[in-house]
PDB file of C-alpha atoms in Angstrom:
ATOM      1  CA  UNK A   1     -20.946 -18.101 -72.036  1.00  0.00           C
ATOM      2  CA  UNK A   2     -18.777 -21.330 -72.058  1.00  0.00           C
ATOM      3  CA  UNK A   3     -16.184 -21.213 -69.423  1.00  0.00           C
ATOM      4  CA  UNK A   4     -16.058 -19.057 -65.999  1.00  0.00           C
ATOM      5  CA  UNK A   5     -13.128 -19.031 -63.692  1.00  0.00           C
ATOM      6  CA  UNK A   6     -13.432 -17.649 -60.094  1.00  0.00           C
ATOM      7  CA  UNK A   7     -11.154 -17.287 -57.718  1.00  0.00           C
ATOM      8  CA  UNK A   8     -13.291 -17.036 -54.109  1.00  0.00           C
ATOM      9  CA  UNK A   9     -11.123 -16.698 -51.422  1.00  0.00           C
ATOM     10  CA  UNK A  10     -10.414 -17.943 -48.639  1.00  0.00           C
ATOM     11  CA  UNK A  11     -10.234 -14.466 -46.767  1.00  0.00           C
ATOM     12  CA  UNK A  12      -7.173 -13.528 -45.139  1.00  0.00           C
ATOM     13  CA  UNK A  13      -5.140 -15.529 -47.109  1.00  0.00           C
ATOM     14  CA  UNK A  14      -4.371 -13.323 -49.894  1.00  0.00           C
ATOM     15  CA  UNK A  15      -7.540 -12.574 -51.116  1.00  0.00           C
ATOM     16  CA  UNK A  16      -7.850  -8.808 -51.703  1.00  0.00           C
ATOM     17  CA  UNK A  17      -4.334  -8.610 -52.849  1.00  0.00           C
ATOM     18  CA  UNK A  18      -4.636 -11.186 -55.479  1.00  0.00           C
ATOM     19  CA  UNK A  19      -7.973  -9.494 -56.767  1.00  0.00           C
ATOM     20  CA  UNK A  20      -6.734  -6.064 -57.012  1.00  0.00           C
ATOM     21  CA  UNK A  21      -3.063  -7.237 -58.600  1.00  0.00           C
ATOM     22  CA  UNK A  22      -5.589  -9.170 -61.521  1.00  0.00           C
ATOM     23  CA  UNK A  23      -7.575  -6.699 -62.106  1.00  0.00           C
ATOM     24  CA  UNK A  24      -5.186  -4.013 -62.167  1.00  0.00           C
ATOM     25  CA  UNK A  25      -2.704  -5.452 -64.534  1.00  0.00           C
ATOM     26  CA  UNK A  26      -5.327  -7.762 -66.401  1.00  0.00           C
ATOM     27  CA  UNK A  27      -9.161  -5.560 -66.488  1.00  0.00           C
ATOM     28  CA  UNK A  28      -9.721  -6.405 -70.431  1.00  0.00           C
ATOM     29  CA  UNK A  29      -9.675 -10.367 -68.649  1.00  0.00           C
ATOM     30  CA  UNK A  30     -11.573  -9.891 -65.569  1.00  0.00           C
ATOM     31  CA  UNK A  31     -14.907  -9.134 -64.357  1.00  0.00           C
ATOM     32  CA  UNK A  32     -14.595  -5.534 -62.618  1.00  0.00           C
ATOM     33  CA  UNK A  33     -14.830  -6.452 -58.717  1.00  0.00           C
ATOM     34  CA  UNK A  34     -17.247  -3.234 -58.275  1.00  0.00           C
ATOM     35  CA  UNK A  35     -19.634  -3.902 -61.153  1.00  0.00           C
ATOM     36  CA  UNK A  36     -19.852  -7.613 -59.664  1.00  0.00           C
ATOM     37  CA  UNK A  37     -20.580  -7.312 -56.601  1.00  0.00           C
ATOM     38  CA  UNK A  38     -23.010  -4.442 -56.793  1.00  0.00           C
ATOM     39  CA  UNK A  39     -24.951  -6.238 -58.699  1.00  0.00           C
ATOM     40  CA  UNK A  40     -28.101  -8.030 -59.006  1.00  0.00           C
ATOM     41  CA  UNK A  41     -26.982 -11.384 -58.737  1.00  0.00           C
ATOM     42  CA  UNK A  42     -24.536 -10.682 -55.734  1.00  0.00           C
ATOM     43  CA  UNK A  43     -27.590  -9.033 -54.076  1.00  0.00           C
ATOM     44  CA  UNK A  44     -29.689 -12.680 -53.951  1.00  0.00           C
ATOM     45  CA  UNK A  45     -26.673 -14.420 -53.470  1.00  0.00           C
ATOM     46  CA  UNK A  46     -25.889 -13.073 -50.385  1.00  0.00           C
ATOM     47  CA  UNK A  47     -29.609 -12.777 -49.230  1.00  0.00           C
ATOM     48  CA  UNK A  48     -30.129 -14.758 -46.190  1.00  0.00           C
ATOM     49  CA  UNK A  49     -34.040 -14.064 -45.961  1.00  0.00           C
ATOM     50  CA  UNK A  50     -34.724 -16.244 -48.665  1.00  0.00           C
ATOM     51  CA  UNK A  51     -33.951 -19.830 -50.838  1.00  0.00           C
ATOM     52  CA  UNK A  52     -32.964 -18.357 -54.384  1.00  0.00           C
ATOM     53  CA  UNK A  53     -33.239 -21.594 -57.009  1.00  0.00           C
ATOM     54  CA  UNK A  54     -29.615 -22.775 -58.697  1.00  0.00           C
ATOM     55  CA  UNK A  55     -31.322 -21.539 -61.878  1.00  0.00           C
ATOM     56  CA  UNK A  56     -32.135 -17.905 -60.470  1.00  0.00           C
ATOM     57  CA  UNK A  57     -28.658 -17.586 -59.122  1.00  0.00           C
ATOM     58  CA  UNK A  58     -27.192 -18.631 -62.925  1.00  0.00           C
ATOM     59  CA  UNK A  59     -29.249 -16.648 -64.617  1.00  0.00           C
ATOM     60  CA  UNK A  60     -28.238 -13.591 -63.127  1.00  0.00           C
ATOM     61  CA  UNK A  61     -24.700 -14.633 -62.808  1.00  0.00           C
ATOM     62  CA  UNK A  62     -24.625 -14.988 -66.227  1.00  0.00           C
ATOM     63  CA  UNK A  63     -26.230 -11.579 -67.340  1.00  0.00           C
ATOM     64  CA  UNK A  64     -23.818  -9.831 -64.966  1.00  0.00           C
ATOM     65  CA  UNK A  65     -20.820 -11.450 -66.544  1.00  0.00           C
ATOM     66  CA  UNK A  66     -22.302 -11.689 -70.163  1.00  0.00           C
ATOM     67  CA  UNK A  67     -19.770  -9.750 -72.929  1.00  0.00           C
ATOM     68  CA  UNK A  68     -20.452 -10.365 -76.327  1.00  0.00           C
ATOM     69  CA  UNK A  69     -16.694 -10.261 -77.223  1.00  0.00           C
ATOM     70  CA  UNK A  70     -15.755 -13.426 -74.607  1.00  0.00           C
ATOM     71  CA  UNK A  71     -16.064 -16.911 -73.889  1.00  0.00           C
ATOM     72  CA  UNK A  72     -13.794 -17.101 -70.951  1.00  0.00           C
ATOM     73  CA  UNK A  73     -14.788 -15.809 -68.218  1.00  0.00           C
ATOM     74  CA  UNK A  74     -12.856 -14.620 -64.931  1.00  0.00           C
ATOM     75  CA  UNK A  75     -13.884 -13.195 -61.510  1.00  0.00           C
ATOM     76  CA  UNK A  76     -12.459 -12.952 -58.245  1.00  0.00           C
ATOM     77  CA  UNK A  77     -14.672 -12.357 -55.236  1.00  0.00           C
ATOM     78  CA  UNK A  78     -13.927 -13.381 -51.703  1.00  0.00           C
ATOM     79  CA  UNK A  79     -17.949 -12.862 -51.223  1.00  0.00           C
ATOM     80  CA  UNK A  80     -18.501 -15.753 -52.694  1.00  0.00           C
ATOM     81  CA  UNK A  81     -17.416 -17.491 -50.050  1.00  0.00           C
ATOM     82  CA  UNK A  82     -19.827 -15.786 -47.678  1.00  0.00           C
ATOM     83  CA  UNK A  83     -18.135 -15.557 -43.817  1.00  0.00           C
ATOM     84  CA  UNK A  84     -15.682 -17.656 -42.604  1.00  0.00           C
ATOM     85  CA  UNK A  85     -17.875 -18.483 -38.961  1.00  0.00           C
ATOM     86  CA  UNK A  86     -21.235 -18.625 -38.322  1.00  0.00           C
ATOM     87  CA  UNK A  87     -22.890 -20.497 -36.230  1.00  0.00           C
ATOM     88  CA  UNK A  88     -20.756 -23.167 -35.461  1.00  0.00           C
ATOM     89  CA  UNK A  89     -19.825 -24.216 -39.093  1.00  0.00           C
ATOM     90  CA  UNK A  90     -16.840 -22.980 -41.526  1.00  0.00           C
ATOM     91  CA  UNK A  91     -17.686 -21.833 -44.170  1.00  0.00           C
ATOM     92  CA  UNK A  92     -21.434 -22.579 -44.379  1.00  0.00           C
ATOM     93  CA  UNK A  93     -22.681 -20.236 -46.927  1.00  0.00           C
ATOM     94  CA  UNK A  94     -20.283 -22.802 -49.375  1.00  0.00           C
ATOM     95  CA  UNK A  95     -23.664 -24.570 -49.515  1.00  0.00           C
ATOM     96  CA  UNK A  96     -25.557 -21.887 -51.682  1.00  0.00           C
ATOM     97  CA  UNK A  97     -21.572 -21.304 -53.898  1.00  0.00           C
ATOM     98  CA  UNK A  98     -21.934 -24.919 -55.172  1.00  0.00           C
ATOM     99  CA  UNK A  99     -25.900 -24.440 -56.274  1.00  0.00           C
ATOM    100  CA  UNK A 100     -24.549 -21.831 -58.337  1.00  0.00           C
ATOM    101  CA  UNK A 101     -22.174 -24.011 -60.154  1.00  0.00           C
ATOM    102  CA  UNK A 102     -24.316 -27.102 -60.488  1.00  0.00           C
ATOM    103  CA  UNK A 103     -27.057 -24.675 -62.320  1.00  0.00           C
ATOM    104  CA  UNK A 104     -24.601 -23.282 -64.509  1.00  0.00           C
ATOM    105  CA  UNK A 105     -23.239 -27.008 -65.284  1.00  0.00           C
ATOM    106  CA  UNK A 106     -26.956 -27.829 -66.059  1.00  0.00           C
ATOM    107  CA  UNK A 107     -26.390 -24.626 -68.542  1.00  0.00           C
ATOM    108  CA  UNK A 108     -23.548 -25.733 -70.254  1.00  0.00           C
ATOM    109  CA  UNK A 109     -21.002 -23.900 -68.303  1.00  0.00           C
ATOM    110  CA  UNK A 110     -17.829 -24.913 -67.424  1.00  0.00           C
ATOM    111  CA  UNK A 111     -16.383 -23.449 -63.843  1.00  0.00           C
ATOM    112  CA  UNK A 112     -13.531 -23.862 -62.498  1.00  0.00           C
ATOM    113  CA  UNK A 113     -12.998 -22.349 -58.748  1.00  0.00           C
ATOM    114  CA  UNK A 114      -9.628 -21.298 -56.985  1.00  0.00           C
ATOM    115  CA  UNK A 115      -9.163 -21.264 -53.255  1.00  0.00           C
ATOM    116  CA  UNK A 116      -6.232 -19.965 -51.743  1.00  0.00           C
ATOM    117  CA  UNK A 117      -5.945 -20.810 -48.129  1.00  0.00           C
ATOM    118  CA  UNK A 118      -2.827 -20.279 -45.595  1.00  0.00           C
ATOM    119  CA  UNK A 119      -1.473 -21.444 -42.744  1.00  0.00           C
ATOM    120  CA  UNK A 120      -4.712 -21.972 -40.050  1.00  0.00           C
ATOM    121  CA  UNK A 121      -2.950 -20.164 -37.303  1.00  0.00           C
ATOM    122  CA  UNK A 122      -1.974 -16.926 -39.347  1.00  0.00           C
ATOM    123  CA  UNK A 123      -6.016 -17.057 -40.923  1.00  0.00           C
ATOM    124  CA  UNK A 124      -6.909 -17.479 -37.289  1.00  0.00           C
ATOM    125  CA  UNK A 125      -5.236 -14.118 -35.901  1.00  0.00           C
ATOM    126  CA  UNK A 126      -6.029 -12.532 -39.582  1.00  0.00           C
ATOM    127  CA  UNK A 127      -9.426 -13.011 -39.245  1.00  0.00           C
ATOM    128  CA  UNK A 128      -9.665 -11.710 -35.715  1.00  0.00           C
ATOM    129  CA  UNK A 129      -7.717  -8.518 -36.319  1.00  0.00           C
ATOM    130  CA  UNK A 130      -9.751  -7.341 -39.390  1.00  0.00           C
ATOM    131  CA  UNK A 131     -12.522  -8.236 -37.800  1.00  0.00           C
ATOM    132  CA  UNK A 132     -14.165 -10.482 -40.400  1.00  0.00           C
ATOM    133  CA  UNK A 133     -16.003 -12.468 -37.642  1.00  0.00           C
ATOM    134  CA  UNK A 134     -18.262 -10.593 -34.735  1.00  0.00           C
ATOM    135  CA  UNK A 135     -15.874 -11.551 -31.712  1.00  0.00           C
ATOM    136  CA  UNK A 136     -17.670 -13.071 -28.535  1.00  0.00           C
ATOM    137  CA  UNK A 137     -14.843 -11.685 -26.470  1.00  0.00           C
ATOM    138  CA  UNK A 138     -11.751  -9.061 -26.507  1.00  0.00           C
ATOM    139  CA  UNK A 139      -8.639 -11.448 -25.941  1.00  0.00           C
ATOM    140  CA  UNK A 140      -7.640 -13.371 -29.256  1.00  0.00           C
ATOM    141  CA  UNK A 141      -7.449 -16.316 -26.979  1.00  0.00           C
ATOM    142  CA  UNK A 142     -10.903 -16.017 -26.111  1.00  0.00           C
ATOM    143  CA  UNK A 143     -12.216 -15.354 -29.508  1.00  0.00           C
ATOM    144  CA  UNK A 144     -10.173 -18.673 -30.757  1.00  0.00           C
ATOM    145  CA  UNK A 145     -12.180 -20.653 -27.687  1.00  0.00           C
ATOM    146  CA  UNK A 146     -15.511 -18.819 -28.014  1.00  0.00           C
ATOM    147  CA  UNK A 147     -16.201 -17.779 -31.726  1.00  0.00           C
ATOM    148  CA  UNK A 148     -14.360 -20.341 -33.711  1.00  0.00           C
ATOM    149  CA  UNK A 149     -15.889 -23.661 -34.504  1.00  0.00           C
ATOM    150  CA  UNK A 150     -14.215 -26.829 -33.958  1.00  0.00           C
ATOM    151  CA  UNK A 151     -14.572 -27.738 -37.267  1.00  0.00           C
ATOM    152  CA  UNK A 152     -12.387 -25.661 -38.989  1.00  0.00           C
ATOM    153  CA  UNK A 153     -10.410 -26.955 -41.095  1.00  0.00           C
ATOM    154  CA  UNK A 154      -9.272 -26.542 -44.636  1.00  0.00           C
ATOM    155  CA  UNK A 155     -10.598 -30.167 -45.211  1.00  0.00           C
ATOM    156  CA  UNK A 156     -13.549 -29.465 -44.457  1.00  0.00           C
ATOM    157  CA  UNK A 157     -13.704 -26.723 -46.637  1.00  0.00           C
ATOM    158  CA  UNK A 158     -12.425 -29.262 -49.237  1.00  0.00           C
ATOM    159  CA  UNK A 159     -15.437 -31.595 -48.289  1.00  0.00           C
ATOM    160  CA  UNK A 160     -17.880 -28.660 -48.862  1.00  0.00           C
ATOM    161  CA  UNK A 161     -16.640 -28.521 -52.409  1.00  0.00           C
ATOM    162  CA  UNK A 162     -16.319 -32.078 -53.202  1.00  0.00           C
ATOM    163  CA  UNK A 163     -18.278 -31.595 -56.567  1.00  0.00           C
ATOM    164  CA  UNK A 164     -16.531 -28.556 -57.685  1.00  0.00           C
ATOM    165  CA  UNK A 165     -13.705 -28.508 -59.931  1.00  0.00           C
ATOM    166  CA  UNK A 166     -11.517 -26.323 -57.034  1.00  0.00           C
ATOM    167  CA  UNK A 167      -7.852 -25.588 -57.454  1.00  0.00           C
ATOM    168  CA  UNK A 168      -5.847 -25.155 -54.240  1.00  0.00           C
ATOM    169  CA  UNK A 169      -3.050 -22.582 -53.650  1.00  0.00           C
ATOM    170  CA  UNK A 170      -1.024 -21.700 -50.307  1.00  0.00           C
ATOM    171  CA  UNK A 171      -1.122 -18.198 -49.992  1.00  0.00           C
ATOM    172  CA  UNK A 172       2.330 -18.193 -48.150  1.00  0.00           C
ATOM    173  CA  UNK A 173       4.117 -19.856 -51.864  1.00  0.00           C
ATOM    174  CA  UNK A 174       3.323 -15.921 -52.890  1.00  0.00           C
ATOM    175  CA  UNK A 175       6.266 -14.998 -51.166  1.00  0.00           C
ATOM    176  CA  UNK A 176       8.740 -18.069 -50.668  1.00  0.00           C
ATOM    177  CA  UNK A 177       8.006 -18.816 -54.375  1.00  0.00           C
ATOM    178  CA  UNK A 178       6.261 -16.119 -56.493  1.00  0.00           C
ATOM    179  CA  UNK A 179       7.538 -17.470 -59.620  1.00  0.00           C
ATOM    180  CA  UNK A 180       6.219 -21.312 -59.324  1.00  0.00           C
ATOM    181  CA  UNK A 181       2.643 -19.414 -57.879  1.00  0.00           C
ATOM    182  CA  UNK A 182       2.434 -17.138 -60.759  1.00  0.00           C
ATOM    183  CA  UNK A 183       3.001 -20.538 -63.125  1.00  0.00           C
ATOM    184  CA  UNK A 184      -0.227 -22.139 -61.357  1.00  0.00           C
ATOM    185  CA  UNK A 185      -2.152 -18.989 -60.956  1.00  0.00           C
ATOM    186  CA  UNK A 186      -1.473 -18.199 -65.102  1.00  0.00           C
ATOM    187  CA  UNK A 187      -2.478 -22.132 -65.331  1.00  0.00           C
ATOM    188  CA  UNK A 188      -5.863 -21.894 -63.416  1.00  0.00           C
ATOM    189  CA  UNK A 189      -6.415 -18.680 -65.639  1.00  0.00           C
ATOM    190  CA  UNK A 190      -5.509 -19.760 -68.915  1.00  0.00           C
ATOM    191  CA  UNK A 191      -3.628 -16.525 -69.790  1.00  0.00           C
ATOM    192  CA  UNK A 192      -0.272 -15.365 -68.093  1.00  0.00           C
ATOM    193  CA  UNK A 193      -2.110 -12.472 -66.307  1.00  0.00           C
ATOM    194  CA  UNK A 194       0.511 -12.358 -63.507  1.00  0.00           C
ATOM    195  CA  UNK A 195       4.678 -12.200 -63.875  1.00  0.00           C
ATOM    196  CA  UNK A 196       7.078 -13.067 -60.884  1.00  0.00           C
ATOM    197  CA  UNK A 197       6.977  -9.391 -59.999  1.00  0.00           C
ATOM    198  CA  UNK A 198       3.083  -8.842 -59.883  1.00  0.00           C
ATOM    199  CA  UNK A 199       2.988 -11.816 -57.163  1.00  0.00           C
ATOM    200  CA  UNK A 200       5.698 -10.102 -55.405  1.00  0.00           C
ATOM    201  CA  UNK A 201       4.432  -6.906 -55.340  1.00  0.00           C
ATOM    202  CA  UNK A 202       0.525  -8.893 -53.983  1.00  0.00           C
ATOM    203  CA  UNK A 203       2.790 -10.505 -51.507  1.00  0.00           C
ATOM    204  CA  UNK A 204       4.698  -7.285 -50.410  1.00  0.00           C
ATOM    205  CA  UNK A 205       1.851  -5.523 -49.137  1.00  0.00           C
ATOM    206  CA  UNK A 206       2.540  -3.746 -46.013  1.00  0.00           C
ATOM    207  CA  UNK A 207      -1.244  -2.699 -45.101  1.00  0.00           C
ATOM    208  CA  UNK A 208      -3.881  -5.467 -43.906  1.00  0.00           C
ATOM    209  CA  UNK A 209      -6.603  -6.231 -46.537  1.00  0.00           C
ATOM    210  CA  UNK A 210      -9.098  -4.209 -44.646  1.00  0.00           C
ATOM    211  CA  UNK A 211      -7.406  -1.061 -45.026  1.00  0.00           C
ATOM    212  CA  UNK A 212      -6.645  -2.444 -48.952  1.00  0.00           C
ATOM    213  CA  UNK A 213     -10.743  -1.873 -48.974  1.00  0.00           C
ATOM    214  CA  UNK A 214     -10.682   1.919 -47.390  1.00  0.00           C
ATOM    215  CA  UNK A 215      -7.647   3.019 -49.382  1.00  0.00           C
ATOM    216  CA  UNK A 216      -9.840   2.037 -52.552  1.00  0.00           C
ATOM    217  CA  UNK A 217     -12.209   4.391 -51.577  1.00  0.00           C
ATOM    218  CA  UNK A 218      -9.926   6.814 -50.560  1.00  0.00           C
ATOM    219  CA  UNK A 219      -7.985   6.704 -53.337  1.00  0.00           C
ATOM    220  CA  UNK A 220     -11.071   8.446 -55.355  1.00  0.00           C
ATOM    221  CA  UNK A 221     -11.337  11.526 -53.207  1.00  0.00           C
ATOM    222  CA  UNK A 222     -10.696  14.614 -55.883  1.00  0.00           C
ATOM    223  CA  UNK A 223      -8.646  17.317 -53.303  1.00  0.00           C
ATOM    224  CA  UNK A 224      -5.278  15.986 -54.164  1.00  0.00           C
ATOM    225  CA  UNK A 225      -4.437  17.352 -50.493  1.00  0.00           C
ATOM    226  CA  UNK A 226      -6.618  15.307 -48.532  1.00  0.00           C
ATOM    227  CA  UNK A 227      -6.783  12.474 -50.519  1.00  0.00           C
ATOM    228  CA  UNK A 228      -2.909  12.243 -49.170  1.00  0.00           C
ATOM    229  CA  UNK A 229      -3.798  13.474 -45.770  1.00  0.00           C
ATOM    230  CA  UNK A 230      -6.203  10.177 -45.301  1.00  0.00           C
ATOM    231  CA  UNK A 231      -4.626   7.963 -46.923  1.00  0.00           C
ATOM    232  CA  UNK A 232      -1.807   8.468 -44.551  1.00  0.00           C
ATOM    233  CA  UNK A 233      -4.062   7.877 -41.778  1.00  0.00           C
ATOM    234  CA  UNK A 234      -5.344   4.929 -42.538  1.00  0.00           C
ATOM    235  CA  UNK A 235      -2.085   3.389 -43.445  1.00  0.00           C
ATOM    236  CA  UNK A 236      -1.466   4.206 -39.677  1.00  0.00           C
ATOM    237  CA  UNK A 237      -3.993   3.283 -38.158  1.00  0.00           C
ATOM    238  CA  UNK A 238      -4.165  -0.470 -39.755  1.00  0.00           C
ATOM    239  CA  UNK A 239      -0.545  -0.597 -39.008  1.00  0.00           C
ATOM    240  CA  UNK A 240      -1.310  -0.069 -35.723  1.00  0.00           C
ATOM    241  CA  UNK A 241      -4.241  -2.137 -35.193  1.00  0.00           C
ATOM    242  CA  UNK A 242      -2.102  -4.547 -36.305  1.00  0.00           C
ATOM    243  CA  UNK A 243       0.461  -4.336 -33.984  1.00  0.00           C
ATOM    244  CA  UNK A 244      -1.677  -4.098 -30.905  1.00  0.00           C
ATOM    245  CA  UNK A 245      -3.262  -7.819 -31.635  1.00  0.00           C
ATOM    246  CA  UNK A 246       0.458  -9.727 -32.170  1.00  0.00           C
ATOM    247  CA  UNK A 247       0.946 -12.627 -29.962  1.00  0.00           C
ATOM    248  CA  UNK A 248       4.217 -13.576 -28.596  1.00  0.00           C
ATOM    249  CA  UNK A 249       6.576 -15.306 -30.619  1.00  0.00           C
ATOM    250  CA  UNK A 250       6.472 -18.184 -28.096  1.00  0.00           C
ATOM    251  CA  UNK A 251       2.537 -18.086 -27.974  1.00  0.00           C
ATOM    252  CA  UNK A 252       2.238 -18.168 -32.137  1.00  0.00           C
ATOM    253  CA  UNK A 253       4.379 -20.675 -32.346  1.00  0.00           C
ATOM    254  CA  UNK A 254       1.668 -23.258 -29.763  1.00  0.00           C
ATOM    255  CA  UNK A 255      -1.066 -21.865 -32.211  1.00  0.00           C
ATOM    256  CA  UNK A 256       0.747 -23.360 -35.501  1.00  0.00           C
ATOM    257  CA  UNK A 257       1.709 -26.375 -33.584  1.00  0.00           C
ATOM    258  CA  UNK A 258      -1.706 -27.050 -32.739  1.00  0.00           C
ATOM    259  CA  UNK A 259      -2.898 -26.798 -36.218  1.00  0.00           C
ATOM    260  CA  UNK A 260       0.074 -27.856 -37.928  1.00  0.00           C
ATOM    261  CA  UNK A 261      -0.455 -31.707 -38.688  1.00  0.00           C
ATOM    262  CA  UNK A 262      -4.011 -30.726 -40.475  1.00  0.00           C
ATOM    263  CA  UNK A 263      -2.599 -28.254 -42.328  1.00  0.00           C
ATOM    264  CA  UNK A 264       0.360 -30.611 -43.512  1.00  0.00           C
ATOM    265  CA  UNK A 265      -2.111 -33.094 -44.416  1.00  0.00           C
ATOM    266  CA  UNK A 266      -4.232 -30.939 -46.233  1.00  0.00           C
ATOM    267  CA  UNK A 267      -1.234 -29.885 -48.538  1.00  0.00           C
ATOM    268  CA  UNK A 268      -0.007 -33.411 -49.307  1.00  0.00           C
ATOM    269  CA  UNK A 269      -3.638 -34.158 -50.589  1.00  0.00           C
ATOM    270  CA  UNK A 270      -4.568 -31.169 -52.460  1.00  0.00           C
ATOM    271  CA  UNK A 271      -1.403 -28.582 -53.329  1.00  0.00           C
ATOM    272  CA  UNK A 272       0.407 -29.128 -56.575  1.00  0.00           C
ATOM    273  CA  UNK A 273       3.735 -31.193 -55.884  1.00  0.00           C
ATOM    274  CA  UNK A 274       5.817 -27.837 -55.738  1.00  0.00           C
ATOM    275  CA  UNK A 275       3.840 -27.011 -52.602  1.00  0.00           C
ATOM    276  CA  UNK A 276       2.675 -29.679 -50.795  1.00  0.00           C
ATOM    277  CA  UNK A 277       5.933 -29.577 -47.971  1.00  0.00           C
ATOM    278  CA  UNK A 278       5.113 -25.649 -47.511  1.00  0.00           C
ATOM    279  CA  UNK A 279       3.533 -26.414 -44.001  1.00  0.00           C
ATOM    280  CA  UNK A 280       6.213 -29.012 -43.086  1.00  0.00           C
ATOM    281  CA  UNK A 281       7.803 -28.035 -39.402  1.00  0.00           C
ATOM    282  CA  UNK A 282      10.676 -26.246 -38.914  1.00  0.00           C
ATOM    283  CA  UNK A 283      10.819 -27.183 -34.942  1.00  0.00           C
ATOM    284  CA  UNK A 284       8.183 -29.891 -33.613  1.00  0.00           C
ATOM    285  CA  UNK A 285       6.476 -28.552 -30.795  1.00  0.00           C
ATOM    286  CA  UNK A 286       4.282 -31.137 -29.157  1.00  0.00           C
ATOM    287  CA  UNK A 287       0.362 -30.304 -28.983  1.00  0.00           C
ATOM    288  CA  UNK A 288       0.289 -31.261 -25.237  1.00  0.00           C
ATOM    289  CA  UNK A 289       1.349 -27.990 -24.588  1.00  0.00           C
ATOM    290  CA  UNK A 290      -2.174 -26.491 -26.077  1.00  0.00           C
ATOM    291  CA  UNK A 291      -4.703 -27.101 -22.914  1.00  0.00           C
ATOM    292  CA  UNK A 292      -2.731 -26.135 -20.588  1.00  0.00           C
ATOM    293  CA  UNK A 293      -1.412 -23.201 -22.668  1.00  0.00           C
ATOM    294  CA  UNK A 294      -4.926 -21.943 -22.951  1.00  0.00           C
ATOM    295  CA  UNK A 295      -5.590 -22.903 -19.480  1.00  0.00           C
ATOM    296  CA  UNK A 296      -3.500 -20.096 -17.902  1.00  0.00           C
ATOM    297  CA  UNK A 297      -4.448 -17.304 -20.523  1.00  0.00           C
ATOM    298  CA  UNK A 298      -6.055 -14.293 -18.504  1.00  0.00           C
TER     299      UNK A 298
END
């Protein structure tokens, strides 16, 4: 094993669209999502009872990924990333994502990561409406006071990763430009394993990425009858979950402003020059507006 490539995440912002469109029209080239994260390795990775060592972690990365036919390697698993909020940190399971990478550097192995993020706002209301992170109240507005750390930022993510080789993507480029994104995501691969259309088609997705999880599993159901029947349901049923948890226009648009400027920032720093305006404003709204926003929220 020379070289691994892995794209983690960040959830909401493409993630589960972008690792089924790979592995669909490129399996020879990836890692299959199932066989990796059912695995041994993915099983101590994600074990919170106990300290693995760098070196356990690489070793069994390695023998889950090993093909005697390759040298390049390729993944894609948002787990990687562990959960978005937890205890008052972003991101903290980023800790035990960059032991991995250090012991396989010690190893000889080149990685390279890929993080897709997106605008905070839309992650915000993303993650609360697929219910990545356990909510300490009903109201969106009260999960963004309560849950949410105030550290969250994609910088901070950045700092996490500060001695990882990390290429950064906007999600949102997947649909104003799927042709430049499919140049950098072929790039960050090595391989043209996406065209114009596959990005499209990631980026077209009506369904949330939960139901993107269900329908996998639904998908294998034998009874060619019911296998429709449910799948029709839960393309309903996401639909409408998703529905029920849209803010106002008016409202959205005080979220974004609030975490514009960060976001802007962020992209000037560490999105290839095709990019780095995607977050620019349309119509400056100014953040005094946010308190007192929040303030009359029942």
């Amino acid at each position: 094993m020379k070289k691994v490539l892995i794209h983690i995440g960040a959830h909401t912002a493409g993630v589960w669209k972008l690792q089924n469109q790979l592995f669909s029209v490129a399996p020879a080239q990836f890692v299959d999502p199932e066989h990796f994260e059912s695995s041994r390795f993915m099983e101590l990775f994600e074990d919170r009872l106990v300290k693995p060592r760098g070196s356990q972690l690489a070793e069994l990365f390695q023998q889950v990924l090993f093909r005697p036919d390759m040298e390049t390697y390729r993944v894609s698993s948002a787990r990687l990333m562990g959960k978005p909020f937890q205890k008052g940190r972003f991101y903290p399971f980023l800790k035990r994502y960059g032991q991995l990478v250090s012991a396989l550097k010690k190893e000889g192995v080149a990685v390279k990561t890929l993080v897709c993020t997106c605008s905070r706002a839309d992650f915000l209301i993303s993650c609360y409406q697929n219910g990545i992170v356990t909510r300490a109240a009903d109201s969106f507005h009260d999960f963004a006071n309560l849950s949410v750390t105030p550290a969250f930022s994609w910088q901070l993510l950045a700092d996490q990763l500060s001695n990882v080789s990390v290429t950064y993507l906007p999600w949102e480029a997947a649909e104003t430009q799927p042709s430049e994104f499919a140049i950098h995501i072929n790039k960050f691969f090595e391989s043209k394993v996406l065209t114009e259309e596959d990005v499209r088609h990631a980026a077209d997705l009506s369904v949330s990425e939960l139901s993107d999880v269900a329908t996998k599993h639904l998908e294998r159901i034998d009874d060619p009858g019911l296998r429709t029947y449910l799948l029709r349901c839960a393309d309903a049923y996401y639909k409408q979950q998703s529905s029920l948890c849209q803010l106002s226009a008016d409202r959205l648009e005080i979220y974004r402003s609030h975490f514009r400027e960060g976001d802007i920032t962020f992209a000037k720093a560490n999105f290839p020059g095709a990019f780095r305006r995607i977050y620019t404003p349309r119509k400056p709204i100014g953040e005094q507006f946010w308190l007192p926003f929040l303030n009359g929220v029942s």
